[in-house]
Short mmCIF file of C-alpha atoms in Angstrom, two decimals:
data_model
loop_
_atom_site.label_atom_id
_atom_site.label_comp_id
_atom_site.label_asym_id
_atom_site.label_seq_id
_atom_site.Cartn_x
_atom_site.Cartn_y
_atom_site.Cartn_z
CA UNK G 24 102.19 134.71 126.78
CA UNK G 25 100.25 131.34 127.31
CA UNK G 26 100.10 128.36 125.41
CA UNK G 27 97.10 126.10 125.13
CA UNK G 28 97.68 122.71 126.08
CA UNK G 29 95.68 120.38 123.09
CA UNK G 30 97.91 118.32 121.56
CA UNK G 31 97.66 117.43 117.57
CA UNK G 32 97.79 113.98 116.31
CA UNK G 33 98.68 113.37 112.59
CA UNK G 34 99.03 110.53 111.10
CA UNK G 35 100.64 109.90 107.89
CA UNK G 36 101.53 106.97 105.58
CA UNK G 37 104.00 105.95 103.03
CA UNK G 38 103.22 104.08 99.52
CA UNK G 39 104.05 100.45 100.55
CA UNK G 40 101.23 99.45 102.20
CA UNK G 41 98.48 102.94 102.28
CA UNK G 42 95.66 100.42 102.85
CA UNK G 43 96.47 99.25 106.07
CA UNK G 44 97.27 102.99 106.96
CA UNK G 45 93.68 103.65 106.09
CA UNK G 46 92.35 101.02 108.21
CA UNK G 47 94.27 102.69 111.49
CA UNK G 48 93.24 106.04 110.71
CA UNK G 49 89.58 104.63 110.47
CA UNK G 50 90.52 103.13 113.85
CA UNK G 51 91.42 106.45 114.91
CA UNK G 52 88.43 108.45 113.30
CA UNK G 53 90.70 110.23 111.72
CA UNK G 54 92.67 110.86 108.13
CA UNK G 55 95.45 110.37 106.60
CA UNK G 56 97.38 113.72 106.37
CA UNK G 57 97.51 114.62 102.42
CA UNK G 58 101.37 113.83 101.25
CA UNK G 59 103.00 114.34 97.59
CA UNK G 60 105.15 111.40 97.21
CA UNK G 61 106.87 110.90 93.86
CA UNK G 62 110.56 109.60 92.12
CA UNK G 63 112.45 111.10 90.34
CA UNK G 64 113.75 109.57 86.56
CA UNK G 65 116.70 108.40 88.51
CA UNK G 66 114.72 106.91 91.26
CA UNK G 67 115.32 109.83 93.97
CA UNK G 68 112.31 110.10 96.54
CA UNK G 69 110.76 113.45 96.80
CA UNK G 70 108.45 113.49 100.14
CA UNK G 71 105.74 117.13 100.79
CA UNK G 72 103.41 117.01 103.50
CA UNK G 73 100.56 119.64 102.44
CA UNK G 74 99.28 120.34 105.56
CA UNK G 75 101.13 122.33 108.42
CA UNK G 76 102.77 119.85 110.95
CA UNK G 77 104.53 122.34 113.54
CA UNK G 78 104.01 121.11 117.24
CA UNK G 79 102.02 118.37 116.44
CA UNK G 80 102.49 114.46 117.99
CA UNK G 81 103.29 112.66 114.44
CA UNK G 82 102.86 108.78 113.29
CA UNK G 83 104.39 107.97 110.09
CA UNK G 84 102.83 103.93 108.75
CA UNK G 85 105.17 102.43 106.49
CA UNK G 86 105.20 98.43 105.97
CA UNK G 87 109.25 97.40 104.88
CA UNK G 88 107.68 95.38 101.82
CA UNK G 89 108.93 95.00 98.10
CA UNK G 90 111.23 96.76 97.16
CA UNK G 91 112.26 97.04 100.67
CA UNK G 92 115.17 99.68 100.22
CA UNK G 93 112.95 102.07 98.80
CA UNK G 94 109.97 101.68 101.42
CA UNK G 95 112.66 101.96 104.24
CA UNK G 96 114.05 105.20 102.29
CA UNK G 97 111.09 106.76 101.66
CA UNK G 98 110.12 106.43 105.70
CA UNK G 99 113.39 107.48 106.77
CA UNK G 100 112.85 110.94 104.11
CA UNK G 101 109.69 111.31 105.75
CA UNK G 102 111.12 111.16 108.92
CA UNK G 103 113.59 113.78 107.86
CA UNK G 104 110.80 116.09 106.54
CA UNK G 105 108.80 116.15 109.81
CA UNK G 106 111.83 116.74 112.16
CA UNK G 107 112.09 119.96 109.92
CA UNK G 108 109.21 120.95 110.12
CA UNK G 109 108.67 121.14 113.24
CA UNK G 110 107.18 118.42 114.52
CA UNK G 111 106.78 118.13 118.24
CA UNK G 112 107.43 114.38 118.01
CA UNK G 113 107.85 111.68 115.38
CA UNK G 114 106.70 108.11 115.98
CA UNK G 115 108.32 105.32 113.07
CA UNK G 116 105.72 102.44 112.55
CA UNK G 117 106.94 99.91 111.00
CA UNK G 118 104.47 96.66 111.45
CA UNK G 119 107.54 94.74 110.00
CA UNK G 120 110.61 96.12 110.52
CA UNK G 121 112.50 95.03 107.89
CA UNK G 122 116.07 93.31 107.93
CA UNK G 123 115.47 92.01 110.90
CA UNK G 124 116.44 88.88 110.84
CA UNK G 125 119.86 90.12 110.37
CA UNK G 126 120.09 90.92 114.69
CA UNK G 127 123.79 88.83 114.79
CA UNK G 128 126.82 87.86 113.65
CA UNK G 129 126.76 83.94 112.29
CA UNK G 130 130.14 84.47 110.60
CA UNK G 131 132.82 86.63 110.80
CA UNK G 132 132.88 90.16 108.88
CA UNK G 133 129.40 89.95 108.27
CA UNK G 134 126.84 93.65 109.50
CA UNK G 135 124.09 93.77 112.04
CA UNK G 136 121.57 95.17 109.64
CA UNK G 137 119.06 95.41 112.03
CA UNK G 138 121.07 97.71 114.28
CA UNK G 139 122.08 99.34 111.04
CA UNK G 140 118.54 100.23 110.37
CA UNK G 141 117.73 101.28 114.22
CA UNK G 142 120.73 103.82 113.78
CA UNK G 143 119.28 105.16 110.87
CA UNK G 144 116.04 105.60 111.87
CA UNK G 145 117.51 107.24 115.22
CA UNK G 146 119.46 109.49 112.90
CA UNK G 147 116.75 111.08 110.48
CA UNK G 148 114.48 111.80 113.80
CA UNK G 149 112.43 109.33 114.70
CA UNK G 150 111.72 109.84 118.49
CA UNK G 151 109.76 106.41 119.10
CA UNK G 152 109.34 103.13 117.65
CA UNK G 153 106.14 100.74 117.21
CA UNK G 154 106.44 97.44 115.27
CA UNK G 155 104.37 94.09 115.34
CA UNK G 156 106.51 90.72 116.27
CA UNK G 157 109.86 91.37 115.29
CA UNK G 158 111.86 88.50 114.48
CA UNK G 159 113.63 88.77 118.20
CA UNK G 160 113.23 90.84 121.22
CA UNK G 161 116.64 91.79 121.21
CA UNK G 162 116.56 94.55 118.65
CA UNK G 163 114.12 96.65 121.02
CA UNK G 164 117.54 97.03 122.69
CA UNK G 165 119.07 98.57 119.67
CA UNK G 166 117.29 101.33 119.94
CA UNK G 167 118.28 104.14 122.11
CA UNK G 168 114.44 105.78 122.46
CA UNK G 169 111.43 104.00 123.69
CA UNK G 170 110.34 100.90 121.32
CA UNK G 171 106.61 99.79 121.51
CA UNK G 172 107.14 95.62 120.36
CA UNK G 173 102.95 94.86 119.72
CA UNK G 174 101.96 90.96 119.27
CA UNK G 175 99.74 89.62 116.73
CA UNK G 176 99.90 86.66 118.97
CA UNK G 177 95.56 87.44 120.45
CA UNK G 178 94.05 87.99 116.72
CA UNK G 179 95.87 85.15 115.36
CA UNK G 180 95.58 82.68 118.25
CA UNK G 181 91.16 83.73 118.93
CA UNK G 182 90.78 82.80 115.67
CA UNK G 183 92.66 79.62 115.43
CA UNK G 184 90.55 78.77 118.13
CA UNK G 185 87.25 79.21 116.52
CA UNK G 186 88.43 77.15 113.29
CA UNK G 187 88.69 73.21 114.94
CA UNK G 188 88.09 71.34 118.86
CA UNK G 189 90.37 73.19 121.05
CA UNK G 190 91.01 69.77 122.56
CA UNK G 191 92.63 68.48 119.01
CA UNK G 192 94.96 71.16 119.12
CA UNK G 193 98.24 70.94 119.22
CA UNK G 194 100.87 73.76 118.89
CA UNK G 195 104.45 73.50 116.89
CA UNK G 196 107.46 75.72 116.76
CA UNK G 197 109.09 75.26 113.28
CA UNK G 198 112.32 75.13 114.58
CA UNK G 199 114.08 75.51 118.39
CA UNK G 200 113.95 79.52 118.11
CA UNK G 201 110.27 79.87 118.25
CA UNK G 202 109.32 77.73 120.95
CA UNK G 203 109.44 80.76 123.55
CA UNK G 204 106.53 82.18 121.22
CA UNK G 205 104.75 78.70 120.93
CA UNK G 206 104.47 78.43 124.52
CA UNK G 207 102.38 81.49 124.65
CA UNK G 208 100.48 80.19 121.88
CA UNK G 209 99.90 76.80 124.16
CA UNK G 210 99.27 79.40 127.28
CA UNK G 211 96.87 80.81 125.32
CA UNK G 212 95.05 77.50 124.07
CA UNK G 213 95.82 75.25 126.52
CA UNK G 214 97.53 72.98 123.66
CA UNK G 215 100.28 70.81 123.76
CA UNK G 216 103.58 71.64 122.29
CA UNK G 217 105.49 69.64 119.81
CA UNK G 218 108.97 70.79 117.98
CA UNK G 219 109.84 70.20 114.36
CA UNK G 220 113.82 69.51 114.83
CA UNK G 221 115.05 71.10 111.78
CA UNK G 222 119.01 71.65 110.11
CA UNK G 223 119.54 74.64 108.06
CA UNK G 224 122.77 74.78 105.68
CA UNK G 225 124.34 78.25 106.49
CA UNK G 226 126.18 78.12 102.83
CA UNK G 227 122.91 77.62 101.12
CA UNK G 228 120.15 79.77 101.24
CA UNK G 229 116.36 78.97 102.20
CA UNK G 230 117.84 74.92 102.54
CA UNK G 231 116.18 72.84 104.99
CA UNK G 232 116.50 69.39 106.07
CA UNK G 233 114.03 68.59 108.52
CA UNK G 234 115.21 65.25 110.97
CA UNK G 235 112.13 65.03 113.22
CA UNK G 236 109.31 65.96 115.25
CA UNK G 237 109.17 65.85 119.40
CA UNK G 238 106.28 66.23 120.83
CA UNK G 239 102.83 63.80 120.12
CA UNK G 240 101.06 64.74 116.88
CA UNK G 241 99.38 61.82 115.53
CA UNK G 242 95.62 62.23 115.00
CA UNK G 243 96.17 66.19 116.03
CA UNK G 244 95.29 69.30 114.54
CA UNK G 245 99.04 70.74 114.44
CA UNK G 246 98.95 74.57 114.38
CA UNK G 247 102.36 75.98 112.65
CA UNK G 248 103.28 79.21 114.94
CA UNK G 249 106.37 81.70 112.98
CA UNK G 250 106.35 84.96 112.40
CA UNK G 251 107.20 85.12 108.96
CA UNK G 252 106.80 83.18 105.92
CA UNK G 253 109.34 84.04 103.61
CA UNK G 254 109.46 81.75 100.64
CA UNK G 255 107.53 79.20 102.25
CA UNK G 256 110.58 76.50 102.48
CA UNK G 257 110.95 75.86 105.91
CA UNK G 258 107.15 75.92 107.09
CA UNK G 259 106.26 73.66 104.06
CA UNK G 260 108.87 71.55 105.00
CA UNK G 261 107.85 71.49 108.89
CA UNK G 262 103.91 70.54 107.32
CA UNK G 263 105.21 67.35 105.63
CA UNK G 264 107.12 65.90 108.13
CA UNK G 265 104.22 66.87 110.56
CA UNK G 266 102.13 64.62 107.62
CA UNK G 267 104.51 61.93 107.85
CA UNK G 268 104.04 61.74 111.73
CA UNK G 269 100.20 60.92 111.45
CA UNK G 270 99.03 64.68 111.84
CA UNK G 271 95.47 64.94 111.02
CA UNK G 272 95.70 68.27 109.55
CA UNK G 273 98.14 71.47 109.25
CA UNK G 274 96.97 74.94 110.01
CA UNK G 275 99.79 77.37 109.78
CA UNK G 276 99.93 81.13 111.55
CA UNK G 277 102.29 83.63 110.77
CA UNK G 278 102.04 87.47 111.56
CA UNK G 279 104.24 88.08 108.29
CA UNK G 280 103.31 86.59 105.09
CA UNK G 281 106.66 88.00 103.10
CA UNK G 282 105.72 85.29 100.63
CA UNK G 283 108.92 85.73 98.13
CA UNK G 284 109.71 84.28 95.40
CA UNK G 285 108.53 80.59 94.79
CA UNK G 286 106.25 80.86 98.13
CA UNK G 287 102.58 81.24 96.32
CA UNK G 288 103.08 77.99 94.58
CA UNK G 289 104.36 76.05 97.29
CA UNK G 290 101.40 77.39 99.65
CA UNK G 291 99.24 76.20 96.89
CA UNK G 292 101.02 73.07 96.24
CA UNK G 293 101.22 72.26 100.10
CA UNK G 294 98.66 69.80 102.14
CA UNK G 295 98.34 72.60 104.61
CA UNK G 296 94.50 73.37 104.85
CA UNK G 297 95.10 76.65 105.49
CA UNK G 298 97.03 79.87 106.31
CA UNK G 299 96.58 82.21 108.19
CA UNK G 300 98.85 85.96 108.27
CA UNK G 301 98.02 89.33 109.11
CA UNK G 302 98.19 92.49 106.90
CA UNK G 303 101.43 94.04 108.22
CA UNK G 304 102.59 93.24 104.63
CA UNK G 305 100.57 93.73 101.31
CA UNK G 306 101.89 90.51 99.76
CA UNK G 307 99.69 88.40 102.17
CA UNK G 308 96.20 90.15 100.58
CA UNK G 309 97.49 89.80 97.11
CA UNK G 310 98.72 85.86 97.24
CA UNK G 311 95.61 85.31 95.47
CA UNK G 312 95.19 81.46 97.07
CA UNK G 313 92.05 80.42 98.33
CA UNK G 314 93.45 78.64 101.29
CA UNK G 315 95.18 81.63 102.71
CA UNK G 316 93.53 84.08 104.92
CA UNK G 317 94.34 87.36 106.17
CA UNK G 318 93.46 89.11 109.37
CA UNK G 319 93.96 93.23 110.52
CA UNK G 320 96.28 94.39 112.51
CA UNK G 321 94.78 97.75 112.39
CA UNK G 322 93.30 97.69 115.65
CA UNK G 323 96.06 96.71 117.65
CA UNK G 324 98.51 99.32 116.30
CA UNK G 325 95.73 102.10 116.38
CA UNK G 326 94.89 101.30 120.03
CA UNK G 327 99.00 101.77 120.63
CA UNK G 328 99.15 104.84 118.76
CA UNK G 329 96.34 106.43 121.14
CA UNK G 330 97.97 105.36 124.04
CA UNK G 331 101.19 106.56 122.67
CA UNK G 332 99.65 109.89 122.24
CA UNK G 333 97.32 110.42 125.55
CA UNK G 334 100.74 108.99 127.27
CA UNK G 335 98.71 106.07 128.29
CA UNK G 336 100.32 102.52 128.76
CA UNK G 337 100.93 100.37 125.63
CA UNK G 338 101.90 97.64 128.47
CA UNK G 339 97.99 96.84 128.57
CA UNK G 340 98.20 95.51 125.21
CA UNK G 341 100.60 92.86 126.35
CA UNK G 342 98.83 91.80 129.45
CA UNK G 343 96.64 88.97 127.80
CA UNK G 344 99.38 87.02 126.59
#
């Protein structure tokens, strides 16, 4: 008996975020594998693929958005569905892997959700992992199989550039934890860095006190580097005490616009001229303020998917950083 050797990739999406599955499979030139997807009256998740998926190389899209739990549930049943199936591989991406800023212990008794969550995905199937910025490079090593960590870093930073005088530019981390990824931003721009020294209350949530800024911003054009924006509290807060240093104007990036809770009105509310996410997360595209814009991903995880499959190296998308 021989075997041919063509491979089959499929690629296959969840209901969080199908548009910016579409957008990779147009990257791909290819389509979204037909999938019945429904709850039940108690809120059970019932997952078909219609199409035959034995021995084929298989890429399931899912965003962790609202209502995370069930986005992460669903993925991890469709996970389950293609491992029975017989799928010759199963690739999770997840262009924000959710709970992951729970990667340590602050305080005693308290879970590693983001291990949790690696564990799980480990468990249903999944053979590889691809996500976009995740909140630290640490929780690649929770994962057992190969993890593909992309960076929005090039399509955020390119256009940044094309927005003001490169020479006005100045860079800021938010707080001490993001200057590693500010640097590459100032690598990138050749921009100064500055630091917004910040003090977070660990028994309140989403409080900030912001104490000061290091770095020379007066008469700059401070870019705001994270990579998320949850409720908006702590970049909003960076922005005004930029403000009160003389900064001639705020332009905030952020892979993940989360944007919970009070966040659209204090992005409209803030002197920030503008913001700028990606669309790892459909609550960016729906925040509905003109001062917001959003910018795809899609080509960045489609090019990683076809290396991925043609066992090419995903290492080449990191080289320009």
């Amino acid at each position: 008996m021989t075997r041919g050797a063509e491979r089959q990739l499929l690629l296959f999406s969840g209901r969080a975020h199908p548009e910016l599955a579409e957008r990779i499979a147009r990257e791909l030139r290819t389509d979204l594998v037909p999938t019945t997807a429904r709850d039940f009256a108690n809120g059970e998740i019932y997952v078909r693929f219609e199409e035959s998926v034995r021995g084929a190389d298989c890429f399931v899209v899912q965003s962790h958005t609202t209502p995370i739990n069930t986005w992460i549930m669903e993925q991890l049943i469709m996970v389950d569905a293609l491992k029975r199936a017989s799928a010759r591989s199963v690739t999770v991406v997840a262009p924000f892997y959710g709970y992951s800023r729970q990667d340590k212990k602050h305080k005693g008794r308290e879970p590693i959700s983001a291990r949790l969550l690696a564990d799980l995905l480990t468990a249903a199937g999944a053979d590889r992992v691809i996500a976009i910025d995740l909140h630290t490079d640490q929780i690649v090593g929770f994962f057992d199989g190969p993890v593909d960590h992309l960076f929005a870093l090039p399509t955020l930073a390119d256009h940044v550039a094309g927005l003001t005088d490169r020479e006005l530019l100045t860079v800021v981390s938010p707080d001490a934890g993001r200057v590693r990824v500010a640097d590459r931003w100032c690598d990138r721009l050749g921009a100064p860095l500055a630091i917004v020294h910040k003090k977070r209350d660990k028994d309140i949530a989403h409080q900030v006190s912001v104490h000061e800024v290091v770095g020379e911003v007066e008469g700059r054009v401070c870019v705001l580097v994270d990579d998320m924006v949850d409720t908006a509290g702590t970049i909003c807060a960076a922005a005004d005490a930029l403000y009160a240093n003389g900064a001639a104007d705020v332009i905030v990036a952020a892979t993940h616009g989360i944007l919970s809770g009070p966040a659209v009105d204090r992005l409209k509310n803030s002197r920030v001229s503008r913001f700028v996410f990606t669309d790892t997360l459909p609550t960016a595209v729906a925040a509905g303020v003109d001062k917001v814009e959003v910018l795809s991903v899609a080509p960045v995880i489609a090019h990683a998917i076809r290396e991925v499959f043609e066992n090419g190296s995903v290492t080449s998308l990191l080289e320009d950083l």
